[in-house]
């Protein structure tokens, strides 16, 4: 069975060194992933045979989003935030995505959204009978306190 793969040009030139043109082509191709991925492969099909290809494509999309986020997070943080939201929707139980979302929200000054993101994670994990990891809760608290230094001084 052929595997689902998103064609993305290599960044290396003939000598194995990064080629700025190929890097730009790769980023342009990766930026098309969210608009091209419209949902689960064969969304209405419930047959067992579709499960493998469906999950493989979903993982390819998540990998592409992860690579793109890592490449653009410093130059285009708002775009990276939007891509993190896309990734969260694709993988609603992946706690690392929620932590990255909270960090990016704090970086962009969207501090009010940190609590919302933590609530979304808590709700998603409760479907599985789980709770957010202590590290995630500490991160959310630290980011919240960084937003409101007066509140953290009053707590001490």
Short mmCIF file of C-alpha atoms in Angstrom, two decimals:
data_model
loop_
_atom_site.label_atom_id
_atom_site.label_comp_id
_atom_site.label_asym_id
_atom_site.label_seq_id
_atom_site.Cartn_x
_atom_site.Cartn_y
_atom_site.Cartn_z
CA UNK A 1 0.00 0.00 0.00
CA UNK A 2 1.53 3.39 -0.92
CA UNK A 3 2.17 5.70 1.98
CA UNK A 4 0.70 9.18 2.12
CA UNK A 5 3.44 11.74 1.80
CA UNK A 6 3.51 15.47 1.36
CA UNK A 7 6.10 16.39 -1.27
CA UNK A 8 8.45 18.93 0.25
CA UNK A 9 11.59 20.04 -1.60
CA UNK A 10 14.92 19.38 0.10
CA UNK A 11 16.75 22.41 1.49
CA UNK A 12 20.22 21.16 0.52
CA UNK A 13 22.03 22.24 -2.59
CA UNK A 14 24.36 20.10 -4.67
CA UNK A 15 27.12 20.29 -2.06
CA UNK A 16 24.84 19.47 0.87
CA UNK A 17 24.85 23.08 2.08
CA UNK A 18 21.57 24.90 2.73
CA UNK A 19 20.28 26.58 -0.38
CA UNK A 20 18.22 29.72 0.44
CA UNK A 21 16.03 29.24 -2.65
CA UNK A 22 15.25 25.64 -1.78
CA UNK A 23 14.61 26.62 1.84
CA UNK A 24 12.11 29.22 0.64
CA UNK A 25 10.49 26.62 -1.65
CA UNK A 26 10.27 24.18 1.26
CA UNK A 27 8.64 26.76 3.54
CA UNK A 28 6.21 27.74 0.78
CA UNK A 29 5.23 24.08 0.32
CA UNK A 30 4.82 23.59 4.06
CA UNK A 31 2.66 26.70 4.35
CA UNK A 32 0.18 25.08 1.96
CA UNK A 33 -0.35 22.07 4.23
CA UNK A 34 -3.04 23.63 6.47
CA UNK A 35 -5.08 24.80 3.49
CA UNK A 36 -4.75 21.48 1.65
CA UNK A 37 -5.54 19.22 4.59
CA UNK A 38 -9.31 19.27 4.89
CA UNK A 39 -9.73 16.62 7.57
CA UNK A 40 -9.39 12.92 8.08
CA UNK A 41 -8.72 10.87 4.97
CA UNK A 42 -11.95 9.18 3.98
CA UNK A 43 -13.79 10.94 6.80
CA UNK A 44 -17.06 9.10 6.17
CA UNK A 45 -15.48 5.67 5.80
CA UNK A 46 -15.48 3.44 8.89
CA UNK A 47 -13.77 0.36 7.38
CA UNK A 48 -10.67 -0.99 9.15
CA UNK A 49 -8.47 -0.70 6.05
CA UNK A 50 -8.65 3.14 6.07
CA UNK A 51 -7.36 3.53 9.63
CA UNK A 52 -3.66 3.05 8.78
CA UNK A 53 -3.54 5.48 5.83
CA UNK A 54 -5.74 7.97 7.72
CA UNK A 55 -3.38 8.00 10.73
CA UNK A 56 -0.29 8.10 8.50
CA UNK A 57 -1.59 11.20 6.71
CA UNK A 58 -2.56 12.88 9.98
CA UNK A 59 0.96 12.27 11.32
CA UNK A 60 2.53 13.61 8.10
CA UNK A 61 0.47 16.77 8.48
CA UNK A 62 1.46 17.12 12.15
CA UNK A 63 5.13 16.58 11.28
CA UNK A 64 4.90 19.21 8.54
CA UNK A 65 3.24 21.68 10.91
CA UNK A 66 5.87 21.00 13.57
CA UNK A 67 8.71 21.62 11.14
CA UNK A 68 7.11 24.81 9.84
CA UNK A 69 6.41 26.12 13.35
CA UNK A 70 10.03 25.54 14.34
CA UNK A 71 11.24 27.37 11.24
CA UNK A 72 9.01 30.45 11.55
CA UNK A 73 8.37 30.87 15.30
CA UNK A 74 10.88 33.73 15.62
CA UNK A 75 10.15 35.59 12.38
CA UNK A 76 6.36 35.05 12.24
CA UNK A 77 5.09 34.29 15.76
CA UNK A 78 1.43 35.07 14.96
CA UNK A 79 1.51 32.59 12.09
CA UNK A 80 3.22 30.06 14.36
CA UNK A 81 0.45 30.55 16.93
CA UNK A 82 -2.19 29.86 14.27
CA UNK A 83 -0.33 26.72 13.17
CA UNK A 84 -0.10 25.56 16.79
CA UNK A 85 -3.89 25.90 17.02
CA UNK A 86 -4.18 23.76 13.87
CA UNK A 87 -1.90 21.16 15.42
CA UNK A 88 -3.93 21.19 18.65
CA UNK A 89 -7.09 20.47 16.70
CA UNK A 90 -5.40 17.58 14.90
CA UNK A 91 -3.94 16.10 18.09
CA UNK A 92 -6.14 17.25 21.00
CA UNK A 93 -4.46 14.98 23.56
CA UNK A 94 -0.86 16.06 22.85
CA UNK A 95 0.13 18.02 25.95
CA UNK A 96 3.35 19.31 24.37
CA UNK A 97 1.31 21.23 21.79
CA UNK A 98 -0.66 22.95 24.56
CA UNK A 99 2.58 23.90 26.36
CA UNK A 100 3.97 25.39 23.13
CA UNK A 101 0.68 27.24 22.63
CA UNK A 102 0.85 28.75 26.12
CA UNK A 103 4.48 29.80 25.63
CA UNK A 104 3.66 31.45 22.31
CA UNK A 105 0.57 33.15 23.76
CA UNK A 106 2.71 34.57 26.57
CA UNK A 107 5.39 35.70 24.13
CA UNK A 108 2.78 37.54 22.07
CA UNK A 109 1.16 39.09 25.13
CA UNK A 110 -2.03 37.00 24.82
CA UNK A 111 -1.93 36.17 28.52
CA UNK A 112 -5.70 35.83 28.91
CA UNK A 113 -5.62 32.94 26.43
CA UNK A 114 -3.23 30.88 28.57
CA UNK A 115 -6.01 29.98 31.02
CA UNK A 116 -8.31 29.09 28.12
CA UNK A 117 -5.65 26.82 26.62
CA UNK A 118 -5.11 25.09 29.96
CA UNK A 119 -8.88 24.61 30.26
CA UNK A 120 -9.02 23.08 26.76
CA UNK A 121 -6.24 20.67 27.69
CA UNK A 122 -7.92 19.75 30.97
CA UNK A 123 -11.21 19.09 29.16
CA UNK A 124 -9.56 17.01 26.44
CA UNK A 125 -7.59 14.90 28.88
CA UNK A 126 -10.63 14.37 31.08
CA UNK A 127 -12.17 12.46 28.14
CA UNK A 128 -9.37 9.94 28.73
CA UNK A 129 -9.62 10.03 32.52
CA UNK A 130 -6.34 12.00 32.67
CA UNK A 131 -5.21 15.35 34.06
CA UNK A 132 -2.51 17.75 32.84
CA UNK A 133 1.00 16.89 34.02
CA UNK A 134 2.36 18.86 36.99
CA UNK A 135 4.99 20.43 34.69
CA UNK A 136 2.23 21.80 32.47
CA UNK A 137 0.36 23.26 35.44
CA UNK A 138 3.59 24.85 36.73
CA UNK A 139 4.29 26.31 33.28
CA UNK A 140 0.82 27.84 33.08
CA UNK A 141 1.22 29.32 36.55
CA UNK A 142 4.68 30.72 35.77
CA UNK A 143 3.44 32.30 32.53
CA UNK A 144 0.43 33.74 34.34
CA UNK A 145 2.63 35.19 37.10
CA UNK A 146 5.00 36.65 34.53
CA UNK A 147 1.97 38.48 33.13
CA UNK A 148 0.93 39.81 36.54
CA UNK A 149 4.05 40.41 38.71
CA UNK A 150 1.99 42.29 41.32
CA UNK A 151 -0.17 39.20 41.95
CA UNK A 152 2.89 36.98 42.35
CA UNK A 153 4.40 39.44 44.90
CA UNK A 154 1.17 39.48 46.89
CA UNK A 155 1.17 35.66 47.00
CA UNK A 156 4.61 35.67 48.67
#
